[in-house]
Coordinates of C-alpha atoms in Angstrom, one line a residue:
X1 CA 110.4 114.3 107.9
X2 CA 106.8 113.1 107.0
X3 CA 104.5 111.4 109.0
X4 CA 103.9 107.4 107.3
X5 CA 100.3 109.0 106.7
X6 CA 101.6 111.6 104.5
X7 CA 104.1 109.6 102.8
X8 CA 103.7 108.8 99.4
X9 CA 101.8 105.6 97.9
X10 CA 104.6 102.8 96.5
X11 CA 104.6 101.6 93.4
X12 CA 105.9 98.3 91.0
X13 CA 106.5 98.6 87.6
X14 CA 105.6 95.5 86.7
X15 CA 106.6 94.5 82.5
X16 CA 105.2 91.1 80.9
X17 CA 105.3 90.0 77.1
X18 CA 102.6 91.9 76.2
X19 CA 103.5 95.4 78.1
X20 CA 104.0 97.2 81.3
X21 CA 101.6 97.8 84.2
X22 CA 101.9 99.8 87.5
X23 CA 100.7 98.1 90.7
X24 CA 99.8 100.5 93.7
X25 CA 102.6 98.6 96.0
X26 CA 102.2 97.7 99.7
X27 CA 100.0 97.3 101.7
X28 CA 97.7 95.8 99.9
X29 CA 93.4 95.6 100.1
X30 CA 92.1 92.4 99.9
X31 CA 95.7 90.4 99.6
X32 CA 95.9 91.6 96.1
X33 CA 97.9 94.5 94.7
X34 CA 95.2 97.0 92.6
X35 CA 96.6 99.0 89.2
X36 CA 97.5 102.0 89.2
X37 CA 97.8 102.1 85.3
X38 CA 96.4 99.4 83.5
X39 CA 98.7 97.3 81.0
X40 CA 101.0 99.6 78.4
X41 CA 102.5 97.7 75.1
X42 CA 106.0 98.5 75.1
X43 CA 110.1 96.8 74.8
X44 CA 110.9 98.8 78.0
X45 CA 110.0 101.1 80.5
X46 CA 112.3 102.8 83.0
X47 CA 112.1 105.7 85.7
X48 CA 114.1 108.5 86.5
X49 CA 116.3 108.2 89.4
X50 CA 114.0 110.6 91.2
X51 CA 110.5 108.7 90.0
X52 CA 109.0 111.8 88.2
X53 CA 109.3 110.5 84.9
X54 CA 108.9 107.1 83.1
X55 CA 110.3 106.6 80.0
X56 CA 108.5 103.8 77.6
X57 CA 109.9 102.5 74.6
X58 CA 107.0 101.5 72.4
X59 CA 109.0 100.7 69.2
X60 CA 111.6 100.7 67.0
X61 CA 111.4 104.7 66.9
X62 CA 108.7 105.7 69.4
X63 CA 109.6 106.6 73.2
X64 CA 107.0 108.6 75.2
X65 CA 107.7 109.7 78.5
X66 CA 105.0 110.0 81.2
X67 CA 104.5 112.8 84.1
X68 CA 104.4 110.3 87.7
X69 CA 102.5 112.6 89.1
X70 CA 99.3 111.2 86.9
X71 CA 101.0 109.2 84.5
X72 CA 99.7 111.0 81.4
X73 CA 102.0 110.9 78.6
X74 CA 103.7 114.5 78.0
X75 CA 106.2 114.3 75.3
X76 CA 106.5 112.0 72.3
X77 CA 109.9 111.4 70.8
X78 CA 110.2 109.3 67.1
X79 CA 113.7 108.3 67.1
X80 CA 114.3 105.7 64.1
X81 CA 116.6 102.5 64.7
X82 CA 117.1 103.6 68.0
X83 CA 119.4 100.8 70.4
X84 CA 119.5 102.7 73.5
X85 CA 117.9 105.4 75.7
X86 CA 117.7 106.6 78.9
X87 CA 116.2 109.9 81.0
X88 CA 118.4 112.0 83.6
X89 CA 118.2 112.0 87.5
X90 CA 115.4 114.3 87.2
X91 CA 113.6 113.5 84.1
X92 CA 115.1 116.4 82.4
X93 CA 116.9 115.2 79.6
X94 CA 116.6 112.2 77.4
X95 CA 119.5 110.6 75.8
X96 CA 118.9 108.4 72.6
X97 CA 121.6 106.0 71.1
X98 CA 121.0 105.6 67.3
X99 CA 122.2 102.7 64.8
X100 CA 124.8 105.2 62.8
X101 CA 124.6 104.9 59.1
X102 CA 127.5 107.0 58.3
X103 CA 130.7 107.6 59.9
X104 CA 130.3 111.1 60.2
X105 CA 126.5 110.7 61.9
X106 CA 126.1 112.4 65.1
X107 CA 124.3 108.9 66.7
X108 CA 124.1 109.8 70.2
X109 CA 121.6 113.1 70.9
X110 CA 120.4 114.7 74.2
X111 CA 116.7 115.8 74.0
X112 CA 115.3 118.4 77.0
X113 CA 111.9 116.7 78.0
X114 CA 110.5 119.8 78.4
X115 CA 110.3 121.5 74.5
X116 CA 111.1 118.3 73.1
X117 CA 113.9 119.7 71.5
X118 CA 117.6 118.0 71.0
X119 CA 120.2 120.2 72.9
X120 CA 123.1 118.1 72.2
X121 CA 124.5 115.4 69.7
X122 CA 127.6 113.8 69.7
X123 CA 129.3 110.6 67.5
X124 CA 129.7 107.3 69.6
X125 CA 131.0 104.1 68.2
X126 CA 129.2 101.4 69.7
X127 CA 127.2 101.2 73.8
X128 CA 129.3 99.0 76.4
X129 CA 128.2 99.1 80.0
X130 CA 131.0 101.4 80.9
X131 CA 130.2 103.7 77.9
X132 CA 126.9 104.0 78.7
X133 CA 125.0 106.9 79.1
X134 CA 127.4 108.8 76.9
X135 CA 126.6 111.9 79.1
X136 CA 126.8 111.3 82.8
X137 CA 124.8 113.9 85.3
X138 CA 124.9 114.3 89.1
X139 CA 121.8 113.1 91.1
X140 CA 121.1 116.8 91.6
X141 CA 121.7 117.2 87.4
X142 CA 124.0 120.1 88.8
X143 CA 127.0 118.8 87.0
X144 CA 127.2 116.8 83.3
X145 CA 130.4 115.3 82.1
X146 CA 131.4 112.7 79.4
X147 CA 134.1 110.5 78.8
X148 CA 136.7 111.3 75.5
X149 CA 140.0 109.6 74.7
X150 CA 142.5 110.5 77.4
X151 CA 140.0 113.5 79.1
X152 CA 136.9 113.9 80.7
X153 CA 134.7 116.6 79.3
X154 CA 132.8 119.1 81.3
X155 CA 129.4 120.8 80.7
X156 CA 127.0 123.3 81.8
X157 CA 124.1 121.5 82.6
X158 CA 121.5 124.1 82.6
X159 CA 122.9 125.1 78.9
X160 CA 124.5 122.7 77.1
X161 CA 124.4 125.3 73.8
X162 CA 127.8 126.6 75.3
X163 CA 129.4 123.2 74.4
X164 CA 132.5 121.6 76.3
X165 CA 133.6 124.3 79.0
X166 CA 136.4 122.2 80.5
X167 CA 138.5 119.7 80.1
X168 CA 140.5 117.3 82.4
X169 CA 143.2 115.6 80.7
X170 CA 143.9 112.2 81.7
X171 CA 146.1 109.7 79.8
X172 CA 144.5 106.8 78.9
X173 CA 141.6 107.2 81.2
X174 CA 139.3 104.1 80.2
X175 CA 136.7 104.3 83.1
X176 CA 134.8 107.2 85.0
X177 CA 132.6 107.3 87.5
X178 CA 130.9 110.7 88.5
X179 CA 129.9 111.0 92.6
X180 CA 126.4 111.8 93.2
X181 CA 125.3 113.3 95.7
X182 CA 126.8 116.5 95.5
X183 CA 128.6 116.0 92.1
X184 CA 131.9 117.7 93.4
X185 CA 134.4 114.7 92.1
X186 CA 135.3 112.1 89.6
X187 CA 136.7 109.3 90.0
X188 CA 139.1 107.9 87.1
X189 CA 140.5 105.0 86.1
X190 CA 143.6 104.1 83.7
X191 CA 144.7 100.7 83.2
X192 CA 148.0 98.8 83.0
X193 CA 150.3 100.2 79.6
X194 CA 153.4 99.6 79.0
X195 CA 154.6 98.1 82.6
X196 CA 152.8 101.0 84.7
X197 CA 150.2 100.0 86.8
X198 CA 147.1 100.7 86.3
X199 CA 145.8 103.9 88.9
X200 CA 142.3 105.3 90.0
X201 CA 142.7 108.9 90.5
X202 CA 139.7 111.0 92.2
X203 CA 139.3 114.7 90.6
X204 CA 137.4 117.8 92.0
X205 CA 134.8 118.9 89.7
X206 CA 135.5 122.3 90.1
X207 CA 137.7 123.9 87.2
X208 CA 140.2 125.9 89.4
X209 CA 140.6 122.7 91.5
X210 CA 141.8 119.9 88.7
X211 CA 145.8 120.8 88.6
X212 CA 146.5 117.3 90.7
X213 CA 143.9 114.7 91.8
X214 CA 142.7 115.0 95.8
X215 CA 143.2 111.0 95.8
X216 CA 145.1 108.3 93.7
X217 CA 145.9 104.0 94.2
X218 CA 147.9 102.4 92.0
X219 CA 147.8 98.5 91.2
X220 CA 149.5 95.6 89.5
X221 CA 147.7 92.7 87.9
X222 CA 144.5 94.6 87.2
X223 CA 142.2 94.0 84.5
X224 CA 138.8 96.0 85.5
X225 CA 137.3 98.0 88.2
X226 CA 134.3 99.0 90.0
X227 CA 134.0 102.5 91.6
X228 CA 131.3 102.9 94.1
X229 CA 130.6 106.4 95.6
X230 CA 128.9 107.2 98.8
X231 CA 126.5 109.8 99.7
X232 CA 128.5 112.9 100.5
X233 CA 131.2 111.9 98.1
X234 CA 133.8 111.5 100.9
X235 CA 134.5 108.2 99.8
X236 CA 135.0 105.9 97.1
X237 CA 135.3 102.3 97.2
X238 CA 137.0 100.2 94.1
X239 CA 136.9 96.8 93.6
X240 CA 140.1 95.7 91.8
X241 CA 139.3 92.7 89.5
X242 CA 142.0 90.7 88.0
X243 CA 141.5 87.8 85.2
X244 CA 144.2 85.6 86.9
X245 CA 144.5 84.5 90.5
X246 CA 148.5 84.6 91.3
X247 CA 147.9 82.3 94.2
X248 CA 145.9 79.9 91.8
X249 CA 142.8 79.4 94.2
X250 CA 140.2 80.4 91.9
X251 CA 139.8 79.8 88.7
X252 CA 138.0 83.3 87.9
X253 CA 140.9 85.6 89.1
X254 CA 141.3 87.7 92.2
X255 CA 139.8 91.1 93.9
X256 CA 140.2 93.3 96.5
X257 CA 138.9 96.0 98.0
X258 CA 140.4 99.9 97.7
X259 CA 138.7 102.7 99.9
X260 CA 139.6 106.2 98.9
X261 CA 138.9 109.4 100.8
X262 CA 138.3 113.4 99.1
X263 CA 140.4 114.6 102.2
X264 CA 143.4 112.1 101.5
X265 CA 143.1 110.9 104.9
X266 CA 143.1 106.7 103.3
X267 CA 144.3 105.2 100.2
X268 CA 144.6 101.6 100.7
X269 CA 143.1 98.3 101.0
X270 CA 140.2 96.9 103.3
X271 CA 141.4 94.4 105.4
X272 CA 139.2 91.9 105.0
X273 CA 139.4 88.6 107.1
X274 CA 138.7 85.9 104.6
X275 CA 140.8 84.6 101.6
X276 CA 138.6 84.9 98.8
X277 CA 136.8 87.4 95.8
X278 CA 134.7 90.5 96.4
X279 CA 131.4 89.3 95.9
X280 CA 129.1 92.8 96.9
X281 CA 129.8 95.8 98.6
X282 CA 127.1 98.7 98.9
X283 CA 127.4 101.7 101.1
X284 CA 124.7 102.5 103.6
X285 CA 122.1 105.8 103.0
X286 CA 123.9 108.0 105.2
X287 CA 127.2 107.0 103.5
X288 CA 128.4 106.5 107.3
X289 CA 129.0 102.8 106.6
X290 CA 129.4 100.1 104.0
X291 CA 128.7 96.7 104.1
X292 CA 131.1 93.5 102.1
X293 CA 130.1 90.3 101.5
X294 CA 133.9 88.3 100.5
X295 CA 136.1 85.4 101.0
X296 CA 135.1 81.7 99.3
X297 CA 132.5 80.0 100.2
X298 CA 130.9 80.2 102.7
X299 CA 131.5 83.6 102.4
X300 CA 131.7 86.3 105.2
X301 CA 129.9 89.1 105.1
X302 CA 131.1 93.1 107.3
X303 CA 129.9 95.8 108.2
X304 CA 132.7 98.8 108.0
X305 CA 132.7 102.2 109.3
X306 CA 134.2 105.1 107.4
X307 CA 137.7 104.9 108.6
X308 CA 136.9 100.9 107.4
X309 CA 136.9 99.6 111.2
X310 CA 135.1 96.8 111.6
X311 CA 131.4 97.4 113.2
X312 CA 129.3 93.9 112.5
X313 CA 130.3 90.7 111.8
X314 CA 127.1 89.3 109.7
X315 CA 128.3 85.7 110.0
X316 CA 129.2 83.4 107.6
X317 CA 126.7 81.4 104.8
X318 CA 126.1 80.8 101.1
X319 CA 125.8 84.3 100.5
X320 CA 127.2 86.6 97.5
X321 CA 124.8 89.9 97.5
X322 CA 124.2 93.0 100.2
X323 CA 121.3 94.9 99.9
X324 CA 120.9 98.1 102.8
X325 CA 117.5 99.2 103.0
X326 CA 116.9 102.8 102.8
X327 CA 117.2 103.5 106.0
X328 CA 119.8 102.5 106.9
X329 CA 118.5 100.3 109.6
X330 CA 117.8 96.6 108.1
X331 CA 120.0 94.9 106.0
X332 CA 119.8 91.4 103.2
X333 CA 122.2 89.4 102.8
X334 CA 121.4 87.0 100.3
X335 CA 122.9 84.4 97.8
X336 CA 121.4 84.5 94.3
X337 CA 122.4 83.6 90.8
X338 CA 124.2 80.4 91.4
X339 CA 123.9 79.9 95.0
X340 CA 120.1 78.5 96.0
X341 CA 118.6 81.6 97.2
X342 CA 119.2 82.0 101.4
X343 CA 118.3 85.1 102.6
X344 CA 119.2 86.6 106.3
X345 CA 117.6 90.0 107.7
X346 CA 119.7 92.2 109.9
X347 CA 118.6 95.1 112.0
X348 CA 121.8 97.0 111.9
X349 CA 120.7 99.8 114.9
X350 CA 120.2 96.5 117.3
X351 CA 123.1 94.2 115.6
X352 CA 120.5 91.2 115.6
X353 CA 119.5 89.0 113.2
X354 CA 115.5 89.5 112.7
X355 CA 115.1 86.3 110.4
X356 CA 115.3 84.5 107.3
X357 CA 113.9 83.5 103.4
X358 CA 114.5 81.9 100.6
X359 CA 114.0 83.0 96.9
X360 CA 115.2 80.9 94.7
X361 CA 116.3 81.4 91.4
X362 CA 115.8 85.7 91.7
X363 CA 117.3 87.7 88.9
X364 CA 116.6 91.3 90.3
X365 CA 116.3 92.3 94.3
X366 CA 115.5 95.7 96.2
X367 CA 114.1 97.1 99.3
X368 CA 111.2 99.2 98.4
X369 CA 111.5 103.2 99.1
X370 CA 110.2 103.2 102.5
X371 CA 112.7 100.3 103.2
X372 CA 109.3 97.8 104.8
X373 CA 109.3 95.8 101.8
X374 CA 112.1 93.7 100.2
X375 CA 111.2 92.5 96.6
X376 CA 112.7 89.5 95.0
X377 CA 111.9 88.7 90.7
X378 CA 112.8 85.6 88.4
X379 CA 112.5 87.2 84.8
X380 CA 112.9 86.3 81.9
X381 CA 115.0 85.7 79.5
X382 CA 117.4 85.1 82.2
X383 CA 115.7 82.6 83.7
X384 CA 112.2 81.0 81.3
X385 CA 110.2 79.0 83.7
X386 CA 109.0 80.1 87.2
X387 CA 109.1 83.4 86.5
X388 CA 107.3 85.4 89.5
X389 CA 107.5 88.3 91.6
X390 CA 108.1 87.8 95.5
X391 CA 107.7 90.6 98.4
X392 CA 108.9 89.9 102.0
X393 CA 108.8 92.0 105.1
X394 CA 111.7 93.6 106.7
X395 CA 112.0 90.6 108.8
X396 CA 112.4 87.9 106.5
X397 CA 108.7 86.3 106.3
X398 CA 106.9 85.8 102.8
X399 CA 104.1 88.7 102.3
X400 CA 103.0 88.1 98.9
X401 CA 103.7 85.9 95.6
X402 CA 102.7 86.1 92.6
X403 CA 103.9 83.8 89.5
X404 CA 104.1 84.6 86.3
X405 CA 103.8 83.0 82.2
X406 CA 106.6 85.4 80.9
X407 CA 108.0 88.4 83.4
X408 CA 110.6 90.7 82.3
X409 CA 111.0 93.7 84.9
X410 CA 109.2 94.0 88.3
X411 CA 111.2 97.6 89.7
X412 CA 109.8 99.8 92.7
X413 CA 109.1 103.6 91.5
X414 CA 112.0 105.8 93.1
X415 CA 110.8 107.9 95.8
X416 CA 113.2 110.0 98.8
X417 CA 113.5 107.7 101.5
X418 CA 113.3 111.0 103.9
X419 CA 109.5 111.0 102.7
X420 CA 108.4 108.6 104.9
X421 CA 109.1 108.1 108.4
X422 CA 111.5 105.5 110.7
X423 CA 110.7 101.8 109.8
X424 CA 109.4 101.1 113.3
X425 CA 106.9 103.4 112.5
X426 CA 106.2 102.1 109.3
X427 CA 105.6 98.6 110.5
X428 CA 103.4 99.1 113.3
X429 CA 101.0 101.2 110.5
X430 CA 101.0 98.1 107.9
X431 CA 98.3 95.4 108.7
X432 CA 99.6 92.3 108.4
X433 CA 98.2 89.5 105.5
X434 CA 98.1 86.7 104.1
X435 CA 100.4 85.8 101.1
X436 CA 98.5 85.5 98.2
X437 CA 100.1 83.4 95.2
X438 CA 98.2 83.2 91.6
X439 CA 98.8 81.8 88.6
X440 CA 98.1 82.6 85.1
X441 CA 95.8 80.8 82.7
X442 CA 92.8 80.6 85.4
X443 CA 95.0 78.1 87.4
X444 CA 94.3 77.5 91.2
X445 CA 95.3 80.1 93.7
X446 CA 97.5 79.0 96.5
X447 CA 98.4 80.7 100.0
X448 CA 101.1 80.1 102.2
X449 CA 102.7 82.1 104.6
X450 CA 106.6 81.8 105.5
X451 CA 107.0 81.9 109.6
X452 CA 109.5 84.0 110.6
X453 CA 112.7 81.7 111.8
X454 CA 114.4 82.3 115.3
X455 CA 117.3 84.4 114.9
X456 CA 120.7 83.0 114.9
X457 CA 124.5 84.6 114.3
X458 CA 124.9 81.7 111.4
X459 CA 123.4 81.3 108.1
X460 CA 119.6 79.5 107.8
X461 CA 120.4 77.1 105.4
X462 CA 119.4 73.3 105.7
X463 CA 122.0 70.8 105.9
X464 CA 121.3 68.9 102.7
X465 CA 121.4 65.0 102.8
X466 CA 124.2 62.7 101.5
X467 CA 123.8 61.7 97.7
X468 CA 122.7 58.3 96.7
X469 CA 123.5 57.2 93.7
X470 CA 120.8 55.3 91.8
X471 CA 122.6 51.5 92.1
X472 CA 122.6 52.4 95.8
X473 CA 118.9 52.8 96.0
X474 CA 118.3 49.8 94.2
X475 CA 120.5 48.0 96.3
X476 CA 118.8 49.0 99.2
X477 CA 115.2 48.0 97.7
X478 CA 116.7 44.5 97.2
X479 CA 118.1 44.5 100.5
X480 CA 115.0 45.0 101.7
X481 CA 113.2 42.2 99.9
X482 CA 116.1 39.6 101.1
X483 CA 116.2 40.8 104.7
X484 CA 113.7 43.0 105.7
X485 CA 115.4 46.2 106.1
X486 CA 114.4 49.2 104.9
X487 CA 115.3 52.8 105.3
X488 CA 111.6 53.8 104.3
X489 CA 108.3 53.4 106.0
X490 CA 106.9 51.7 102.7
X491 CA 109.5 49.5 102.1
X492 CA 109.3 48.3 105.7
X493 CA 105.9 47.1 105.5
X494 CA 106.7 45.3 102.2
X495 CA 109.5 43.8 103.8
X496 CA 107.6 42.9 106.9
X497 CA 105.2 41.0 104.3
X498 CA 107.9 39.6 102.5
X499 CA 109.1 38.3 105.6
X500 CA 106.3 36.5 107.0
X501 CA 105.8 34.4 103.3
X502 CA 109.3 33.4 104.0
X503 CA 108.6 31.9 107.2
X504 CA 105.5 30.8 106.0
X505 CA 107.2 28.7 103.2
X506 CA 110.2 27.7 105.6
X507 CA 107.3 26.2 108.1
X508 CA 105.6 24.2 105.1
X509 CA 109.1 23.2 103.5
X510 CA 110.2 22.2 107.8
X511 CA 106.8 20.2 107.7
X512 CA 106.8 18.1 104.3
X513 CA 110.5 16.8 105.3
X514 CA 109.2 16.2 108.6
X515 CA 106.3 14.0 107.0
X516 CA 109.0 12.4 104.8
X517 CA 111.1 11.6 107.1
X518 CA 108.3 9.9 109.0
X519 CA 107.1 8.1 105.4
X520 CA 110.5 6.5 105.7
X521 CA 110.7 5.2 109.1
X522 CA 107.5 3.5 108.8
X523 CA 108.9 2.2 105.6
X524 CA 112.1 0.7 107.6
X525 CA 114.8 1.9 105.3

């Protein structure tokens, strides 16, 4: 494992209106990130799983991919009415999905980087999330598979000239979800038909190995899944999804939690100990562990072992995301999109809560490579005002801000997290800095800096205050003026005033019938 003075620089992609740029990442010099390539005009720009390569669509047509290694552009593609792309764990391949004129039009093609060449083409009726990429590859690019009506089609990836070299039939398979790291299963799933559950089945890759599947969970009431592998593929967690709730206790359906094993040693549910939906589940690095955030709000959030035994209890908050630094030794639990943006900092190793945030309104979130940094973005056009980018340390506190006109993307560059050493050492190398906040259009820097909160086993948010209607507050303003009560500093010393020009006026009223009566007992009536 490399020392942190050998590891490798981190880097943000960072994409505006007008282009991308890449920002050497932190630590930064002078409280200021510095470029590492200045400002690109392009629609998108995404790396390769492993960071080698970056892909950049500049048009309509025109996608040029760029060595990371000096970020010079080496191959040049001019794809017309292109709708899609995307490169291959290692940069290798490039897959293009076209606008097809013609029935008969092979739409979707795989180009090899290297020659430029197209090595593959294929017909594909429209891109869905689950559809997309057509072609699927292991991290390693060791195995390349597609999904077909009822089978799953095998390739070899080193030559794909030799065309489909095995298939696995599977009746109305509708979802597929190749393991990583190796790429020695698939994971399948079929949906409800005809009064038969719906079923996720795991497959071995290997040819001689497909007669019957290694795993298989059947379900009732199931209207979509997410498969989630874990390093090693010795596990496979599914969240079940169904459109209605049979208990009728939430009005967006119901989901639990599968876990699967290669070895056949568990098919069943995670117990989990809240009511409630599966909001995020992520395994940890090692794929040793996994972490669930469930149950209605506030939500509880787990840490599970591999035989799903309970290791941490993360507490309980407004919390709907999990994000396990690379690691494996600091986890974020956070509650985004709808929720107002808590975050709570976990060091796994010492089961202790390190501290807490808040980013409101973030879009994206992810730990940076060397798992110091977590990164929080509001982009557009999720989200049109107060766009802005938003790193924090491992423990929680704010270490640099930076706001935006229009942002679209803010990603880290992919590196191996076994490239830099153990996050203690990490942190005791980074100076620390003040948080540096600009704004565009020559407005007024700000800095702040977010103290690190004292740990606690429950959730940081502040207890807001009752709502007052509007006729309320009024009320109390005219309360105020008639008695001299206030709930405000200001209104006291209004009402304070107030008060002494009513006593003032009761004196000179008390005195002129004083006088009168006086007038009339001189005047002996």
């Amino acid at each position: 494992m490399m020392t942190p003075c050998t590891s490798p620089q981190l880097a943000i992609l960072v994409r505006e209106l007008d282009g991308f740029s890449l920002w050497n990442g932190p630590p930064f010099t002078n409280s200021k990130p510095s470029l590492k390539l200045e400002r690109t005009p392009c629609t998108s720009a995404r790396f390769s799983e492993d960071g080698s390569k970056l892909m950049v669509t500049k048009s309509e047509s025109v996608i040029g991919i760029y060595d990371c290694s000096n970020y010079k552009e080496i191959r040049s593609f001019d794809v017309p009415r292109v709708l899609a792309s995307t490169l291959s764990p290692c940069g290798t391949y490039l897959q293009t999905f076209q606008k097809a004129t013609t029935p008969q039009e092979k739409n979707v093609v795989l180009w090899r980087v290297e020659t430029g060449d197209s090595v593959y083409q294929l017909f594909q009726k429209n891109v869905t999330k689950t559809t997309w990429p057509s072609i699927r590859f292991s991290s390693d690019e060791a195995v390349a598979c597609r999904l077909a009506t009822n089978e799953i089609q095998f390739f070899d990836a080193k030559d794909f000239s030799k065309g489909i070299i095995n298939r696995l039939r599977i009746p109305g398979v509708a979802v597929f979800e190749l393991s990583k790291t190796p790429g020695s299963h698939v994971a399948a799933f079929v949906p409800e038909s005809k009064g038969a559950p719906a079923s996720v089945q795991i497959f071995a890759c290997a040819k001689d190995l497909q007669s019957l599947p290694v795993a298989r969970r059947s379900f009732f009431r199931c209207s979509s899944v997410q498969l989630s592998w874990n390093s090693g593929s010795t596990g496979l967690l599914v969240v079940v999804q169904s459109d209605v709730d049979k208990t009728n206790q939430s009005y967006y359906g119901e989901s639990k939690l599968n876990y699967l094993t290669t070895d056949g040693t568990h098919e069943g549910l995670v117990h989990l100990r809240k009511e409630g939906p599966v909001h995020d589940v992520q395994w940890s690095y090692s794929g040793s562990e996994f972490a669930v955030v469930y149950g209605f709000m506030p939500a509880k959030a787990t840490v599970f072992d591999k035989k799903c035994n309970p290791l941490l209890e993360l507490g309980t908050g407004p919390y709907n995301t999990i994000r396990w630094n690379p690691k494996g030794k600091i986890l974020c639990l956070a509650g985004f999109g709808n929720l107002p943006g808590d975050m709570a900092f976990w060091d796994y190793f010492e089961k202790k809560q390190l501290g807490t945030a808040k980013a409101e309104w973030s879009v994206t979130s992810e730990w940076s490579p060397d798992g110091c940094y977590f990164m929080t973005a509001t982009t557009a056009p999720r989200l049109q005002l107060d766009n802005a980018i938003k790193i924090f340390d491992y423990n929680g506190s704010l270490y640099y801000k930076q706001m935006f006109d229009k942002l679209y993307q803010a990603d880290w560059k992919p590196e191996s997290p076994d490239q830099f050493g153990e996050t203690a050492e990490l942190v005791k190398s980074v100076v620390s800095m003040k948080v540096e906040e600009s704004k565009p259009e020559g407005h007024a820097k700000k800095s702040s800096q977010t103290a690190t909160k004292p740990a606690s086993s429950n959730p940081p948010s502040q207890k807001p205050a009752a709502y007052c209607p509007p006729h309320a507050k009024s009320a109390a303003v005219i309360q105020s003026e008639l008695f001299g009560e206030s709930p405000s500093d200001q209104l006291s010393k209004n009402a304070l005033k107030n008060k002494k020009k009513r006593e003032k006026q009761r004196e000179k009223k008390a005195a002129e019938a004083a006088a009168a009566a006086g007038n009339d007992v001189s005047l002996g009536i």
